[in-house]
Coordinates of C-alpha atoms in Angstrom, one line a residue:
M243 CA -22.6 -12.6 -2.2
E244 CA -20.3 -14.8 -0.1
R245 CA -21.0 -15.2 3.6
T246 CA -17.5 -13.8 4.4
D247 CA -18.1 -10.6 2.4
P248 CA -18.5 -7.7 4.9
Q249 CA -21.5 -6.4 3.0
T250 CA -23.5 -9.7 3.2
L251 CA -26.7 -9.5 5.4
V252 CA -26.3 -11.7 8.5
D253 CA -28.6 -14.5 9.3
E254 CA -29.0 -16.4 12.6
A255 CA -26.1 -18.8 11.9
L256 CA -23.7 -16.0 10.9
I257 CA -24.7 -13.9 14.0
K258 CA -23.9 -16.8 16.2
Q259 CA -20.5 -17.4 14.5
T260 CA -19.6 -13.7 14.8
Y261 CA -20.5 -13.5 18.4
R262 CA -18.5 -16.6 19.2
F263 CA -15.5 -15.1 17.4
Y264 CA -15.6 -11.7 19.1
L265 CA -17.1 -12.4 22.5
G266 CA -16.6 -16.1 23.0
R267 CA -20.3 -16.7 23.5
A268 CA -23.6 -17.0 21.6
P269 CA -25.9 -14.0 21.5
H270 CA -28.7 -13.8 24.1
P271 CA -31.8 -15.5 22.7
A272 CA -33.9 -12.5 23.5
G273 CA -31.7 -10.3 21.4
M274 CA -31.5 -12.5 18.3
G275 CA -34.8 -11.4 16.9
K276 CA -33.9 -7.7 17.3
L277 CA -30.6 -8.3 15.5
L278 CA -32.3 -10.0 12.6
E279 CA -35.0 -7.3 12.4
R280 CA -32.3 -4.6 11.9
G281 CA -31.0 -6.2 8.7
L282 CA -27.4 -5.8 9.6
T283 CA -24.5 -6.4 7.3
L284 CA -21.6 -8.5 8.6
K285 CA -19.4 -5.4 8.7
R286 CA -21.9 -3.4 10.8
L287 CA -22.3 -6.3 13.2
E288 CA -18.5 -6.7 13.5
N289 CA -18.1 -3.0 14.1
N290 CA -20.8 -3.0 16.8
L291 CA -19.1 -5.9 18.6
V292 CA -15.6 -4.5 18.4
N293 CA -16.9 -1.2 19.9
S294 CA -18.9 -2.8 22.7
P295 CA -17.8 -2.6 26.4
E296 CA -17.9 -6.4 26.6
Y297 CA -15.4 -6.7 23.8
H298 CA -13.1 -4.2 25.4
R299 CA -13.2 -6.1 28.7
K300 CA -12.6 -9.7 27.4
G301 CA -12.6 -9.8 23.6
P302 CA -9.5 -11.4 21.9
V303 CA -7.0 -8.7 21.1
L304 CA -6.1 -10.2 17.7
A305 CA -9.7 -10.1 16.4
T306 CA -8.9 -7.3 14.1
H307 CA -5.9 -7.0 11.8
R308 CA -6.7 -3.8 9.9
R309 CA -4.9 -1.4 12.2
G310 CA -2.8 0.8 9.9
P311 CA -3.9 3.2 7.2
W312 CA -3.1 0.7 4.3
D313 CA -3.8 -2.6 5.9
G314 CA -7.1 -2.9 4.1
S315 CA -5.2 -2.8 0.8
V316 CA -3.3 -6.0 1.5
L317 CA -4.0 -8.5 -1.3
V318 CA -5.4 -11.9 -0.6
V319 CA -3.9 -14.0 -3.3
E320 CA -5.6 -17.4 -3.0
P321 CA -3.9 -19.2 -5.9
A322 CA -0.5 -18.7 -4.2
R323 CA -1.8 -18.7 -0.6
I324 CA -0.1 -15.4 0.1
L325 CA -1.0 -12.1 1.7
F326 CA 0.9 -9.5 -0.3
C327 CA 1.4 -5.9 1.0
P328 CA 1.5 -3.5 -2.0
I329 CA 3.8 -0.5 -1.4
A330 CA 3.5 2.5 -3.6
K331 CA 6.5 3.1 -6.0
V332 CA 7.7 -0.5 -5.4
A333 CA 6.6 -2.4 -8.6
N334 CA 3.1 -1.7 -7.4
T335 CA 1.3 -1.7 -10.7
S336 CA 3.2 -4.7 -12.1
V337 CA 2.5 -6.9 -9.1
K338 CA -1.1 -6.0 -8.8
N339 CA -1.6 -6.7 -12.5
W340 CA 0.0 -10.1 -12.0
V341 CA -2.1 -10.9 -9.0
L342 CA -5.2 -10.1 -11.1
R343 CA -4.1 -12.4 -13.8
L344 CA -3.2 -15.2 -11.4
S345 CA -6.8 -14.8 -10.0
G346 CA -8.3 -15.1 -13.5
Q347 CA -8.8 -11.4 -14.3
A348 CA -7.7 -9.8 -17.5
V349 CA -6.3 -6.3 -17.3
A350 CA -5.8 -4.2 -20.5
Q351 CA -4.1 -1.0 -19.3
P352 CA -1.8 -0.4 -16.3
G353 CA -4.1 2.5 -15.2
E354 CA -7.0 0.1 -14.8
V355 CA -5.3 -2.0 -12.1
H356 CA -5.7 0.3 -9.2
M357 CA -9.3 1.2 -10.1
L358 CA -10.3 -2.4 -10.3
L359 CA -8.9 -3.2 -6.9
D360 CA -9.6 0.0 -5.0
S361 CA -13.2 0.2 -6.3
G362 CA -14.0 -3.3 -5.2
K363 CA -15.0 -4.4 -8.7
V364 CA -12.4 -7.2 -8.1
R365 CA -12.5 -8.0 -4.4
L366 CA -9.0 -9.2 -3.7
Q367 CA -8.2 -6.6 -1.0
A368 CA -8.3 -7.5 2.7
R369 CA -11.0 -4.8 3.2
Y370 CA -13.4 -7.1 1.3
R371 CA -13.0 -10.0 3.8
S372 CA -14.7 -10.3 7.1
E373 CA -12.4 -10.0 10.1
R374 CA -13.2 -13.6 11.1
E375 CA -12.1 -14.9 7.7
F376 CA -9.1 -12.7 7.6
D377 CA -8.0 -13.8 11.1
A378 CA -8.3 -17.5 10.0
I379 CA -6.0 -16.7 7.0
M380 CA -3.5 -14.9 9.2
R381 CA -3.3 -17.9 11.5
D382 CA -3.1 -20.5 8.8
P383 CA 0.5 -21.8 8.6
D384 CA -0.1 -22.7 4.9
W385 CA -0.3 -19.0 4.0
A386 CA 2.7 -16.6 3.8
R387 CA 2.8 -12.9 4.3
V388 CA 5.0 -11.2 1.7
A389 CA 6.3 -7.8 0.6
I390 CA 8.8 -6.2 -1.7
L391 CA 11.0 -3.3 -0.6
R392 CA 13.1 -0.7 -2.5
D393 CA 16.1 1.4 -1.5
P394 CA 14.5 4.7 -0.1
V395 CA 16.8 6.9 -2.1
D396 CA 15.8 5.2 -5.4
R397 CA 12.1 5.2 -4.4
L398 CA 12.0 8.9 -3.3
I399 CA 13.8 10.1 -6.4
S400 CA 11.5 7.9 -8.6
C401 CA 8.5 9.4 -6.9
Y402 CA 9.8 13.0 -7.4
W403 CA 10.3 12.4 -11.2
D404 CA 6.9 10.8 -11.5
K405 CA 4.8 13.1 -9.4
F406 CA 6.6 16.5 -9.4
V407 CA 8.3 16.6 -12.8
R408 CA 7.0 14.3 -15.6
N409 CA 3.3 14.1 -14.6
R410 CA 2.9 17.3 -12.4
R411 CA 0.1 18.7 -14.6
V412 CA -2.0 15.5 -14.5
A413 CA -5.2 15.9 -12.5
S414 CA -5.0 12.5 -10.8
V415 CA -1.4 13.3 -9.7
L416 CA -2.5 16.7 -8.3
H417 CA -4.7 14.8 -5.9
H418 CA -1.4 13.6 -4.2
T419 CA 0.8 16.6 -4.7
T420 CA -1.5 19.6 -4.0
P421 CA -0.9 19.4 -0.2
V422 CA 2.8 19.6 -0.8
Y423 CA 2.4 22.8 -2.9
R424 CA 0.1 24.3 -0.3
F425 CA 2.6 23.6 2.5
L426 CA 5.6 24.9 0.7
L427 CA 4.1 27.9 -1.1
G428 CA 1.8 29.0 1.7
C429 CA -1.3 29.4 -0.4
E430 CA -4.6 27.5 -0.7
E431 CA -5.0 27.8 -4.5
I432 CA -2.1 26.7 -6.7
T433 CA -1.9 28.7 -9.9
E434 CA -0.9 27.3 -13.3
A435 CA 2.2 29.4 -13.2
Q436 CA 3.2 27.9 -9.8
L437 CA 2.5 24.4 -11.1
E438 CA 4.5 25.0 -14.2
E439 CA 7.5 26.2 -12.2
G440 CA 7.1 23.3 -9.7
I441 CA 9.2 22.5 -6.7
S442 CA 12.8 21.3 -6.5
F443 CA 13.8 18.0 -5.1
R444 CA 15.3 19.8 -2.1
Q445 CA 12.0 21.5 -1.5
F446 CA 10.3 18.1 -1.7
C447 CA 12.7 16.7 1.0
H448 CA 12.0 19.8 3.2
Y449 CA 8.3 19.0 3.0
I450 CA 8.8 15.4 4.1
N451 CA 11.1 16.5 6.9
L452 CA 8.7 19.1 8.3
A453 CA 5.2 17.8 7.6
P454 CA 3.4 15.5 10.1
R455 CA 4.3 11.9 9.4
E456 CA 0.6 10.9 9.6
A457 CA 0.0 13.3 6.7
M458 CA 2.4 11.6 4.4
D459 CA 1.0 10.4 1.0
P460 CA 1.5 6.7 0.4
H461 CA 3.9 7.3 -2.5
W462 CA 6.5 8.8 -0.2
A463 CA 5.5 7.5 3.3
P464 CA 8.2 5.2 4.8
Q465 CA 7.8 1.6 3.6
S466 CA 8.0 0.6 7.3
R467 CA 4.6 2.3 7.9
Y468 CA 3.0 -0.2 5.5
L469 CA 4.5 -3.1 7.5
E470 CA 4.4 -1.9 11.0
T471 CA 1.2 -3.6 12.2
C472 CA 1.8 -7.2 11.2
R473 CA 4.5 -9.9 11.0
W474 CA 5.9 -10.5 7.5
D475 CA 7.4 -13.9 6.7
H476 CA 9.2 -13.1 3.4
L477 CA 10.7 -9.8 2.3
F478 CA 12.3 -9.3 -1.1
R479 CA 14.4 -6.5 -2.5
I480 CA 13.0 -5.1 -5.8
E481 CA 16.3 -5.9 -7.5
D482 CA 15.6 -9.5 -6.6
I483 CA 12.1 -9.5 -8.0
D484 CA 12.9 -12.6 -10.0
A485 CA 13.2 -14.5 -6.7
F486 CA 9.9 -13.1 -5.6
E487 CA 8.3 -14.3 -8.8
R488 CA 9.8 -17.8 -8.3
F489 CA 8.6 -17.9 -4.7
V490 CA 5.0 -17.0 -5.7
L491 CA 4.8 -19.4 -8.7
A492 CA 6.2 -22.3 -6.7
R493 CA 3.1 -22.0 -4.5
C494 CA 0.7 -21.9 -7.4
A495 CA -0.9 -24.9 -9.2
P496 CA 1.0 -26.2 -12.2
G497 CA -1.5 -24.6 -14.6
L498 CA -0.5 -21.1 -13.4
Q499 CA 3.2 -21.5 -13.3
G500 CA 3.7 -20.2 -16.8
E501 CA 1.9 -16.9 -15.8
R502 CA 5.0 -14.6 -15.6
L503 CA 5.1 -11.4 -13.7
G504 CA 6.5 -8.9 -16.3
M505 CA 7.2 -5.3 -15.4
Q506 CA 4.9 -2.5 -16.4
N507 CA 4.8 1.3 -16.0
V508 CA 8.6 1.5 -15.9
A509 CA 9.8 5.0 -16.4
P510 CA 12.3 5.5 -19.3
R511 CA 15.9 6.5 -18.3
H512 CA 17.7 9.5 -19.6
E513 CA 20.2 8.7 -22.4
G514 CA 23.6 10.3 -22.0
T515 CA 25.3 11.8 -19.0
V516 CA 24.6 14.9 -16.8
D517 CA 27.5 16.3 -14.8
E518 CA 25.7 19.1 -12.9
T519 CA 23.8 18.8 -9.6
L520 CA 20.1 19.4 -10.1
A521 CA 18.7 19.1 -6.5
D522 CA 17.9 22.8 -6.5
V523 CA 16.6 23.1 -10.1
P524 CA 12.8 23.5 -10.5
P525 CA 10.9 21.1 -12.7
A526 CA 10.4 23.7 -15.4
K527 CA 14.0 23.3 -16.2
L528 CA 14.0 19.5 -15.9
D529 CA 11.2 18.9 -18.5
G530 CA 13.8 18.0 -21.2
Y531 CA 15.1 15.1 -19.2
R532 CA 13.9 11.6 -18.6
N533 CA 14.6 10.0 -15.3
L534 CA 18.2 10.8 -14.5
P535 CA 20.8 8.9 -12.4
N536 CA 20.0 9.4 -8.7
A537 CA 23.4 11.1 -8.1
V538 CA 22.4 14.3 -9.9
L539 CA 19.6 15.0 -7.3
L540 CA 21.7 14.1 -4.3
T541 CA 23.8 16.4 -2.1
P542 CA 25.5 15.2 1.1
D543 CA 22.8 16.8 3.3
I544 CA 19.9 15.4 1.3
E545 CA 21.4 11.9 1.3
D546 CA 21.9 12.1 5.0
F547 CA 18.3 13.2 5.5
I548 CA 16.9 10.3 3.5
R549 CA 19.0 7.7 5.3
D550 CA 17.9 9.2 8.7
Y551 CA 14.2 9.7 7.9
F552 CA 13.8 6.3 6.3
A553 CA 16.2 4.5 8.7
L554 CA 13.7 1.7 9.5
D555 CA 13.3 1.0 5.8
Y556 CA 17.1 0.2 5.6
V557 CA 16.7 -2.1 8.6
L558 CA 14.0 -4.0 6.8
L559 CA 16.1 -4.1 3.6
E560 CA 18.7 -6.0 5.6
R561 CA 16.1 -8.6 6.5
C562 CA 15.3 -9.3 2.9
A563 CA 15.9 -12.7 1.4
R564 CA 19.3 -13.0 -0.3

């Protein structure tokens, strides 16, 4: 296990380095033996120091960077020297798969990508680095902090088709959607009949508008929430994902520059045209469609709501590289 892994057991040298980073001093000689006897992991030692009164009085404020709910999921992509912030429903599966391949990992199915990263079987997420190491990366001018953004209308409608129409009966999807059903239907247990009928896109927007922001699932939480606790050097629009690919490959060694991104898990589009407005139609009547053009789910009030609620996402989109 690497000495920067949060689960590694600390020795005397690592204790001294960690104390120096958090408190600006070496540990008291009398306490060193007790610390070693406790068999602390690096993560436990860091937590103890961050929560100590001495740290609160004089510790460096930037000694921790995992402030937001998804900061631990930031990917540390060493071959390209980038920190990449994955955002749900923004080419998430495709980019994660690519990062794994750039890092020498083979992935067979799109569904394996998230399991490998979130479980720690492949330790590329920031949560698997010590704060001291992660702070050094954040301050290193040779590293870049990068994210991809998507138009909120397109992202929200894509999320609705994926989670509340096409895959609404899938157990792993219900983990995300059950709180929405409970909120809107006013019951703790959701019946098969209620799930089969589903909720309309208008109801989904009502939920987002009325539920606490801190309760938002990552698939429909504002993209700005992912980015709010850190400075990001390079932002790309999803429609400019080719520019993102060129940016990353240009930072890789020549032997990796032929490893192309490729897009996976892209939902099929509906063939033909639909003239009616479907914002108030439940999923039970949408099952015959593939993903439809956004316009069929938009009414003036719904579009106004999305542009207001996700206003900061549009500000960030304006900052994206052209």
